[in-house]
Tab-separated table of C-alpha atoms in Angstrom:
chain	number	residue	atom	x	y	z
A	1	UNK	CA	109.459	12.942	5.410
A	2	UNK	CA	106.623	10.310	5.916
A	3	UNK	CA	104.843	12.144	8.472
A	4	UNK	CA	103.950	15.769	8.539
A	5	UNK	CA	101.164	15.817	10.986
A	6	UNK	CA	101.690	18.157	13.567
A	7	UNK	CA	101.299	17.582	17.329
A	8	UNK	CA	99.004	19.780	19.153
A	9	UNK	CA	100.712	22.053	21.782
A	10	UNK	CA	98.438	20.535	24.563
A	11	UNK	CA	100.230	17.275	24.130
A	12	UNK	CA	103.160	19.008	25.900
A	13	UNK	CA	101.849	19.772	29.324
A	14	UNK	CA	104.769	18.375	30.949
A	15	UNK	CA	106.593	21.704	29.995
A	16	UNK	CA	105.097	23.398	32.807
A	17	UNK	CA	107.060	22.236	35.793
A	18	UNK	CA	110.812	22.385	34.912
A	19	UNK	CA	113.315	25.212	35.225
A	20	UNK	CA	114.064	27.556	32.313
A	21	UNK	CA	117.147	25.941	30.988
A	22	UNK	CA	115.312	22.436	30.732
A	23	UNK	CA	112.289	24.007	29.491
A	24	UNK	CA	114.286	25.514	26.438
A	25	UNK	CA	115.620	22.133	25.855
A	26	UNK	CA	112.021	20.372	26.043
A	27	UNK	CA	110.717	23.118	23.630
A	28	UNK	CA	113.547	22.565	21.464
A	29	UNK	CA	112.443	18.647	21.348
A	30	UNK	CA	108.755	19.672	20.731
A	31	UNK	CA	109.634	22.022	17.800
A	32	UNK	CA	110.552	19.135	15.545
A	33	UNK	CA	107.093	17.308	16.329
A	34	UNK	CA	108.795	13.863	16.289
A	35	UNK	CA	107.862	12.420	19.552
A	36	UNK	CA	104.689	10.117	19.567
A	37	UNK	CA	105.132	9.871	15.812
A	38	UNK	CA	105.494	6.934	13.643
A	39	UNK	CA	108.968	5.634	13.043
A	40	UNK	CA	110.487	7.377	9.861
A	41	UNK	CA	112.861	5.983	7.238
A	42	UNK	CA	115.691	8.324	7.726
A	43	UNK	CA	116.070	7.625	11.733
A	44	UNK	CA	115.386	3.891	11.333
A	45	UNK	CA	118.343	3.867	8.652
A	46	UNK	CA	120.593	5.706	11.095
A	47	UNK	CA	119.711	3.252	14.079
A	48	UNK	CA	120.276	0.305	11.619
A	49	UNK	CA	123.827	1.630	10.603
A	50	UNK	CA	124.808	2.488	14.302
A	51	UNK	CA	123.883	-1.274	14.893
A	52	UNK	CA	125.771	-2.681	12.071
A	53	UNK	CA	128.839	-0.450	13.025
A	54	UNK	CA	129.196	-1.716	16.105
A	55	UNK	CA	127.895	-5.204	15.902
A	56	UNK	CA	125.330	-4.706	18.391
A	57	UNK	CA	121.667	-6.281	18.606
A	58	UNK	CA	120.206	-2.985	19.498
A	59	UNK	CA	120.511	0.572	18.240
A	60	UNK	CA	118.225	3.678	18.922
A	61	UNK	CA	117.565	7.093	18.085
A	62	UNK	CA	116.094	8.889	21.187
A	63	UNK	CA	114.666	11.939	22.154
A	64	UNK	CA	114.733	12.757	25.746
A	65	UNK	CA	111.806	14.283	27.192
A	66	UNK	CA	110.934	15.299	30.943
A	67	UNK	CA	109.410	11.928	32.019
A	68	UNK	CA	110.676	9.786	29.168
A	69	UNK	CA	112.620	8.624	26.436
A	70	UNK	CA	110.879	8.586	23.209
A	71	UNK	CA	112.721	5.953	20.718
A	72	UNK	CA	112.272	7.858	17.098
A	73	UNK	CA	113.737	4.794	15.855
A	74	UNK	CA	115.046	1.280	17.235
A	75	UNK	CA	116.647	-1.736	15.984
A	76	UNK	CA	116.420	-4.626	18.109
A	77	UNK	CA	113.464	-3.797	20.339
A	78	UNK	CA	110.338	-4.710	18.477
A	79	UNK	CA	107.198	-2.737	19.690
A	80	UNK	CA	109.201	-0.515	22.146
A	81	UNK	CA	108.616	2.975	21.546
A	82	UNK	CA	109.627	4.461	25.017
A	83	UNK	CA	111.521	4.027	28.168
A	84	UNK	CA	112.079	5.483	31.509
A	85	UNK	CA	114.173	8.490	32.068
A	86	UNK	CA	116.112	6.835	34.776
A	87	UNK	CA	119.830	8.480	35.225
A	88	UNK	CA	122.721	6.461	33.760
A	89	UNK	CA	121.852	6.182	29.929
A	90	UNK	CA	120.054	8.528	27.795
A	91	UNK	CA	118.957	11.145	30.290
A	92	UNK	CA	122.840	11.265	31.321
A	93	UNK	CA	124.115	11.722	27.888
A	94	UNK	CA	122.130	14.749	27.206
A	95	UNK	CA	123.991	16.314	30.240
A	96	UNK	CA	127.486	16.501	28.159
A	97	UNK	CA	128.712	17.012	24.608
A	98	UNK	CA	131.084	13.861	24.424
A	99	UNK	CA	130.224	10.211	23.783
A	100	UNK	CA	129.351	8.319	26.574
A	101	UNK	CA	130.428	4.963	27.040
A	102	UNK	CA	129.342	2.197	29.745
A	103	UNK	CA	131.663	-0.910	29.003
A	104	UNK	CA	130.125	-2.965	31.656
A	105	UNK	CA	126.846	-1.538	33.260
A	106	UNK	CA	126.668	-4.586	35.738
A	107	UNK	CA	129.687	-3.025	37.453
A	108	UNK	CA	129.571	0.783	36.558
A	109	UNK	CA	128.375	2.880	39.499
A	110	UNK	CA	126.244	5.114	37.163
A	111	UNK	CA	124.108	2.154	35.925
A	112	UNK	CA	123.966	-0.458	38.853
A	113	UNK	CA	120.391	0.250	39.782
A	114	UNK	CA	119.019	0.967	36.024
A	115	UNK	CA	116.001	-1.093	35.270
A	116	UNK	CA	117.381	-2.093	31.745
A	117	UNK	CA	120.676	-3.144	33.488
A	118	UNK	CA	118.876	-5.040	36.338
A	119	UNK	CA	116.070	-6.476	34.161
A	120	UNK	CA	115.157	-8.687	31.646
A	121	UNK	CA	117.241	-6.817	29.070
A	122	UNK	CA	120.175	-7.449	31.098
A	123	UNK	CA	121.932	-4.374	29.214
A	124	UNK	CA	125.708	-4.491	29.835
A	125	UNK	CA	127.419	-2.472	26.995
A	126	UNK	CA	126.084	1.279	26.128
A	127	UNK	CA	127.552	3.625	23.861
A	128	UNK	CA	125.839	6.921	22.885
A	129	UNK	CA	126.357	10.312	21.031
A	130	UNK	CA	124.309	13.231	22.015
A	131	UNK	CA	121.992	14.751	19.144
A	132	UNK	CA	122.755	18.564	19.205
A	133	UNK	CA	120.723	20.899	17.289
A	134	UNK	CA	122.345	23.677	15.433
A	135	UNK	CA	121.361	26.147	18.135
A	136	UNK	CA	123.209	24.100	20.914
A	137	UNK	CA	120.378	21.983	22.416
A	138	UNK	CA	120.976	18.330	23.176
A	139	UNK	CA	117.742	16.580	22.609
A	140	UNK	CA	118.741	12.901	22.791
A	141	UNK	CA	120.853	10.169	21.731
A	142	UNK	CA	121.908	7.952	18.834
A	143	UNK	CA	123.062	4.605	20.755
A	144	UNK	CA	123.961	1.270	20.754
A	145	UNK	CA	123.393	-1.519	23.214
A	146	UNK	CA	124.571	-5.062	23.836
A	147	UNK	CA	124.004	-7.500	26.724
A	148	UNK	CA	127.510	-8.462	26.812
A	149	UNK	CA	130.214	-6.244	28.008
A	150	UNK	CA	132.698	-4.980	25.357
A	151	UNK	CA	135.002	-2.083	24.409
A	152	UNK	CA	134.509	0.388	21.560
A	153	UNK	CA	137.072	1.426	19.220
A	154	UNK	CA	137.817	5.332	18.931
A	155	UNK	CA	136.576	4.866	15.167
A	156	UNK	CA	133.319	3.409	16.057
A	157	UNK	CA	132.732	6.218	18.871
A	158	UNK	CA	133.498	8.840	16.034
A	159	UNK	CA	130.927	7.102	13.642
A	160	UNK	CA	128.380	7.208	16.305
A	161	UNK	CA	129.239	10.998	16.579
A	162	UNK	CA	128.718	11.445	13.186
A	163	UNK	CA	125.296	9.598	13.008
A	164	UNK	CA	124.105	11.996	15.771
A	165	UNK	CA	125.160	14.806	13.435
A	166	UNK	CA	123.312	13.214	10.671
A	167	UNK	CA	119.982	13.067	12.882
A	168	UNK	CA	120.597	16.752	13.879
A	169	UNK	CA	120.636	17.386	9.983
A	170	UNK	CA	117.455	15.490	9.379
A	171	UNK	CA	115.759	17.415	12.261
A	172	UNK	CA	116.732	20.779	10.611
A	173	UNK	CA	115.318	19.464	7.332
A	174	UNK	CA	112.261	18.408	9.000
A	175	UNK	CA	111.724	21.935	10.925
A	176	UNK	CA	112.220	23.538	7.401
A	177	UNK	CA	109.322	21.537	6.168
A	178	UNK	CA	107.104	22.302	9.359
A	179	UNK	CA	107.784	25.927	8.981
A	180	UNK	CA	107.177	25.953	5.193
A	181	UNK	CA	103.948	24.208	5.694
A	182	UNK	CA	102.829	26.614	8.399
A	183	UNK	CA	103.893	29.633	6.195
A	184	UNK	CA	101.772	28.076	3.342
A	185	UNK	CA	98.628	27.738	5.565
A	186	UNK	CA	98.931	31.226	6.869
A	187	UNK	CA	99.195	32.345	3.152
A	188	UNK	CA	96.457	30.492	2.139
A	189	UNK	CA	94.327	32.017	5.113
A	190	UNK	CA	95.120	35.375	4.330
A	191	UNK	CA	93.970	34.781	0.538
A	192	UNK	CA	90.675	33.349	1.547
């Protein structure tokens, strides 16, 4: 891990105004301390592989917060670290367990009004697999994006699911490091 800086709990005031199920999901996002942190190589490599498998210009590893989608890694969008949480893309993917595919966003009713579809990016193709934690929370997605309509093969979609599982595994390793560092700190405090 390249960044072990914990984020203060005050950075998550957005947890206050949501229902219990969503609050639990948002707390699961928070426990990994990845939001608002620099890109880490493990997630960047996963985004790169996703783009290569689908031959798309854009791929991301995202975490869905209450009011935004944080891009933990992004291939093909230089300098972009977050996008809005409008329905139709990442925010819709986390509502289900299956891979989510939009073959042509310009005619799909789920995405017709989405800013990434209507705007400069001109998103047309989108495929995403939810990142599920070992305790069942859907935190975000591994997704691929193209500005032209297209079809994905079953093999590509299965690979996307595997990449999302790899992100989940990386998150669990990250959590172990966070918890070990906290335990070590507590032990040092009791010794002193």
